[in-house]
Amino acid sequence: MTEELPITSSEWEVMRIIWTMGQATSNEVVHLLLNKRAWKASTVKTLISRLMQKKMLTAQKEGHTNIYQCAIPERVAMQREATRLFQNMCAMKNGEVLTQLVKDLQLSKTDIEKLQSVLVEKAKTAPDEVACNCIPEEETAK
């Protein structure tokens, strides 16, 4: 499996619009982002082009217009991004970061109930301490 290229914050803006709409033309995306950001149409079209190169978007031609759709579901993209983030951190810090995220994020009561349920199950098999993964184990034994 090849590693997916990460997408930038600006590219996420484009993706979120297309996920929400289901599909969109570049003009529709430009119009929506001009109301949200002070970007030029050429900037938005460059972002769409980059997302096509990264295989995050597909396009269907209708006359002279391309209709863009997301190549992967939003949940899959978000999970990949979160996984990438946590793979770049010390495993010992995951709990601290998740705790702070839960404190900072707006969550519904349903979200909180789901988290509580997952944590209760996770606690049944959780180790007392998570090992550091920053240095290979054989190096720390020296």
mmCIF file of C-alpha atoms in Angstrom:
data_model
loop_
_atom_site.group_PDB
_atom_site.id
_atom_site.type_symbol
_atom_site.label_atom_id
_atom_site.label_comp_id
_atom_site.label_asym_id
_atom_site.label_seq_id
_atom_site.Cartn_x
_atom_site.Cartn_y
_atom_site.Cartn_z
ATOM 1 C CA MET A 1 0.000 0.000 0.000
ATOM 2 C CA THR A 2 1.367 3.403 -0.920
ATOM 3 C CA GLU A 3 1.306 6.171 1.639
ATOM 4 C CA GLU A 4 -1.232 8.869 0.895
ATOM 5 C CA LEU A 5 0.017 12.406 0.571
ATOM 6 C CA PRO A 6 -1.225 14.611 3.385
ATOM 7 C CA ILE A 7 -3.548 17.427 2.425
ATOM 8 C CA THR A 8 -3.093 21.016 3.551
ATOM 9 C CA SER A 9 -5.509 23.061 5.635
ATOM 10 C CA SER A 10 -6.566 24.923 2.496
ATOM 11 C CA GLU A 11 -7.179 21.637 0.659
ATOM 12 C CA TRP A 12 -9.313 20.470 3.601
ATOM 13 C CA GLU A 13 -11.494 23.548 3.050
ATOM 14 C CA VAL A 14 -12.171 22.449 -0.535
ATOM 15 C CA MET A 15 -12.758 18.824 0.463
ATOM 16 C CA ARG A 16 -15.218 19.773 3.203
ATOM 17 C CA ILE A 17 -17.312 21.742 0.723
ATOM 18 C CA ILE A 18 -17.418 18.897 -1.784
ATOM 19 C CA TRP A 19 -18.166 16.291 0.905
ATOM 20 C CA THR A 20 -21.028 18.469 2.131
ATOM 21 C CA MET A 21 -22.433 19.095 -1.342
ATOM 22 C CA GLY A 22 -21.758 15.577 -2.661
ATOM 23 C CA GLN A 23 -20.350 17.038 -5.866
ATOM 24 C CA ALA A 24 -19.530 20.512 -7.133
ATOM 25 C CA THR A 25 -18.119 22.466 -10.037
ATOM 26 C CA SER A 26 -15.022 24.576 -9.522
ATOM 27 C CA ASN A 27 -17.204 27.696 -9.883
ATOM 28 C CA GLU A 28 -19.447 26.508 -7.048
ATOM 29 C CA VAL A 29 -16.436 25.871 -4.821
ATOM 30 C CA VAL A 30 -14.933 29.246 -5.785
ATOM 31 C CA HIS A 31 -18.203 31.023 -4.960
ATOM 32 C CA LEU A 32 -18.514 29.359 -1.545
ATOM 33 C CA LEU A 33 -14.876 29.962 -0.618
ATOM 34 C CA LEU A 34 -14.935 33.596 -1.752
ATOM 35 C CA ASN A 35 -17.646 34.114 0.870
ATOM 36 C CA LYS A 36 -15.505 32.383 3.502
ATOM 37 C CA ARG A 37 -11.901 33.262 2.574
ATOM 38 C CA ALA A 38 -10.239 36.074 0.663
ATOM 39 C CA TRP A 39 -8.935 33.684 -2.005
ATOM 40 C CA LYS A 40 -8.832 34.293 -5.731
ATOM 41 C CA ALA A 41 -10.556 31.898 -8.126
ATOM 42 C CA SER A 42 -7.134 30.811 -9.407
ATOM 43 C CA THR A 43 -6.125 29.785 -5.869
ATOM 44 C CA VAL A 44 -9.200 27.587 -5.484
ATOM 45 C CA LYS A 45 -8.664 26.021 -8.906
ATOM 46 C CA THR A 46 -5.029 25.298 -7.988
ATOM 47 C CA LEU A 47 -6.215 23.575 -4.792
ATOM 48 C CA ILE A 48 -8.679 21.479 -6.805
ATOM 49 C CA SER A 49 -5.887 20.538 -9.219
ATOM 50 C CA ARG A 50 -3.625 19.470 -6.339
ATOM 51 C CA LEU A 51 -6.424 17.386 -4.847
ATOM 52 C CA MET A 52 -6.894 15.702 -8.217
ATOM 53 C CA GLN A 53 -3.148 14.907 -8.314
ATOM 54 C CA LYS A 54 -3.358 13.483 -4.795
ATOM 55 C CA LYS A 55 -6.306 11.354 -5.965
ATOM 56 C CA MET A 56 -8.583 12.912 -3.353
ATOM 57 C CA LEU A 57 -10.985 14.188 -6.032
ATOM 58 C CA THR A 58 -12.366 12.722 -9.234
ATOM 59 C CA ALA A 59 -13.983 14.646 -12.060
ATOM 60 C CA GLN A 60 -16.743 13.925 -14.545
ATOM 61 C CA LYS A 61 -16.988 16.068 -17.644
ATOM 62 C CA GLU A 62 -20.423 17.555 -18.395
ATOM 63 C CA GLY A 63 -20.100 19.674 -21.507
ATOM 64 C CA HIS A 64 -17.307 22.144 -20.809
ATOM 65 C CA THR A 65 -17.629 21.793 -17.042
ATOM 66 C CA ASN A 66 -15.983 19.371 -14.630
ATOM 67 C CA ILE A 67 -18.115 18.047 -11.785
ATOM 68 C CA TYR A 68 -15.849 17.143 -8.847
ATOM 69 C CA GLN A 69 -16.537 14.385 -6.326
ATOM 70 C CA CYS A 70 -14.496 13.167 -3.396
ATOM 71 C CA ALA A 71 -12.633 9.955 -4.106
ATOM 72 C CA ILE A 72 -12.769 8.801 -0.492
ATOM 73 C CA PRO A 73 -15.392 9.193 2.232
ATOM 74 C CA GLU A 74 -14.929 12.034 4.709
ATOM 75 C CA ARG A 75 -14.695 9.648 7.665
ATOM 76 C CA VAL A 76 -11.840 7.711 5.993
ATOM 77 C CA ALA A 77 -9.901 10.913 5.290
ATOM 78 C CA MET A 78 -10.383 12.168 8.846
ATOM 79 C CA GLN A 79 -9.289 8.822 10.290
ATOM 80 C CA ARG A 80 -6.155 8.804 8.107
ATOM 81 C CA GLU A 81 -5.312 12.334 9.212
ATOM 82 C CA ALA A 82 -5.816 11.541 12.905
ATOM 83 C CA THR A 83 -3.778 8.344 12.583
ATOM 84 C CA ARG A 84 -0.973 10.242 10.827
ATOM 85 C CA LEU A 85 -0.957 12.817 13.629
ATOM 86 C CA PHE A 86 -0.773 10.233 16.411
ATOM 87 C CA GLN A 87 1.900 8.201 14.592
ATOM 88 C CA ASN A 88 4.118 11.282 14.721
ATOM 89 C CA MET A 89 3.803 11.675 18.493
ATOM 90 C CA CYS A 90 5.336 9.789 21.362
ATOM 91 C CA ALA A 91 2.887 6.997 22.259
ATOM 92 C CA MET A 92 3.193 8.031 25.911
ATOM 93 C CA LYS A 93 1.582 11.397 25.046
ATOM 94 C CA ASN A 94 -1.508 10.033 23.223
ATOM 95 C CA GLY A 95 -3.675 10.075 26.354
ATOM 96 C CA GLU A 96 -2.681 13.651 27.245
ATOM 97 C CA VAL A 97 -3.413 14.878 23.725
ATOM 98 C CA LEU A 98 -6.759 13.043 23.540
ATOM 99 C CA THR A 99 -7.770 14.387 26.937
ATOM 100 C CA GLN A 100 -7.001 17.948 25.862
ATOM 101 C CA LEU A 101 -8.849 17.440 22.571
ATOM 102 C CA VAL A 102 -11.934 16.196 24.410
ATOM 103 C CA LYS A 103 -11.766 19.240 26.696
ATOM 104 C CA ASP A 104 -11.382 21.669 23.785
ATOM 105 C CA LEU A 105 -13.795 20.220 21.215
ATOM 106 C CA GLN A 106 -17.524 20.832 21.136
ATOM 107 C CA LEU A 107 -19.165 17.410 21.520
ATOM 108 C CA SER A 108 -22.798 16.369 21.579
ATOM 109 C CA LYS A 109 -24.208 14.318 24.452
ATOM 110 C CA THR A 110 -24.394 11.374 22.046
ATOM 111 C CA ASP A 111 -20.692 11.807 21.179
ATOM 112 C CA ILE A 112 -19.815 11.848 24.884
ATOM 113 C CA GLU A 113 -21.882 8.706 25.567
ATOM 114 C CA LYS A 114 -20.103 6.892 22.709
ATOM 115 C CA LEU A 115 -16.707 7.986 24.018
ATOM 116 C CA GLN A 116 -17.579 6.824 27.520
ATOM 117 C CA SER A 117 -18.647 3.438 26.192
ATOM 118 C CA VAL A 118 -15.465 3.020 24.148
ATOM 119 C CA LEU A 119 -13.316 4.039 27.110
ATOM 120 C CA VAL A 120 -15.036 1.574 29.460
ATOM 121 C CA GLU A 121 -14.292 -1.255 26.991
ATOM 122 C CA LYS A 122 -10.749 -0.022 26.324
ATOM 123 C CA ALA A 123 -9.996 0.123 30.068
ATOM 124 C CA LYS A 124 -10.595 -3.640 30.359
ATOM 125 C CA THR A 125 -7.446 -4.451 28.357
ATOM 126 C CA ALA A 126 -5.390 -1.260 28.763
ATOM 127 C CA PRO A 127 -1.845 -1.539 30.104
ATOM 128 C CA ASP A 128 -0.878 0.352 33.268
ATOM 129 C CA GLU A 129 1.553 2.417 31.229
ATOM 130 C CA VAL A 130 2.113 2.967 27.497
ATOM 131 C CA ALA A 131 5.698 2.479 26.351
ATOM 132 C CA CYS A 132 7.613 5.216 24.570
ATOM 133 C CA ASN A 133 7.990 4.540 20.850
ATOM 134 C CA CYS A 134 10.448 7.355 20.083
ATOM 135 C CA ILE A 135 13.633 5.290 20.259
ATOM 136 C CA PRO A 136 13.885 1.660 19.095
ATOM 137 C CA GLU A 137 13.516 -0.711 22.047
ATOM 138 C CA GLU A 138 16.932 -2.310 21.479
ATOM 139 C CA GLU A 139 18.586 1.122 21.859
ATOM 140 C CA THR A 140 16.926 1.876 25.189
ATOM 141 C CA ALA A 141 18.168 -1.442 26.651
ATOM 142 C CA LYS A 142 21.851 -0.379 26.293
#
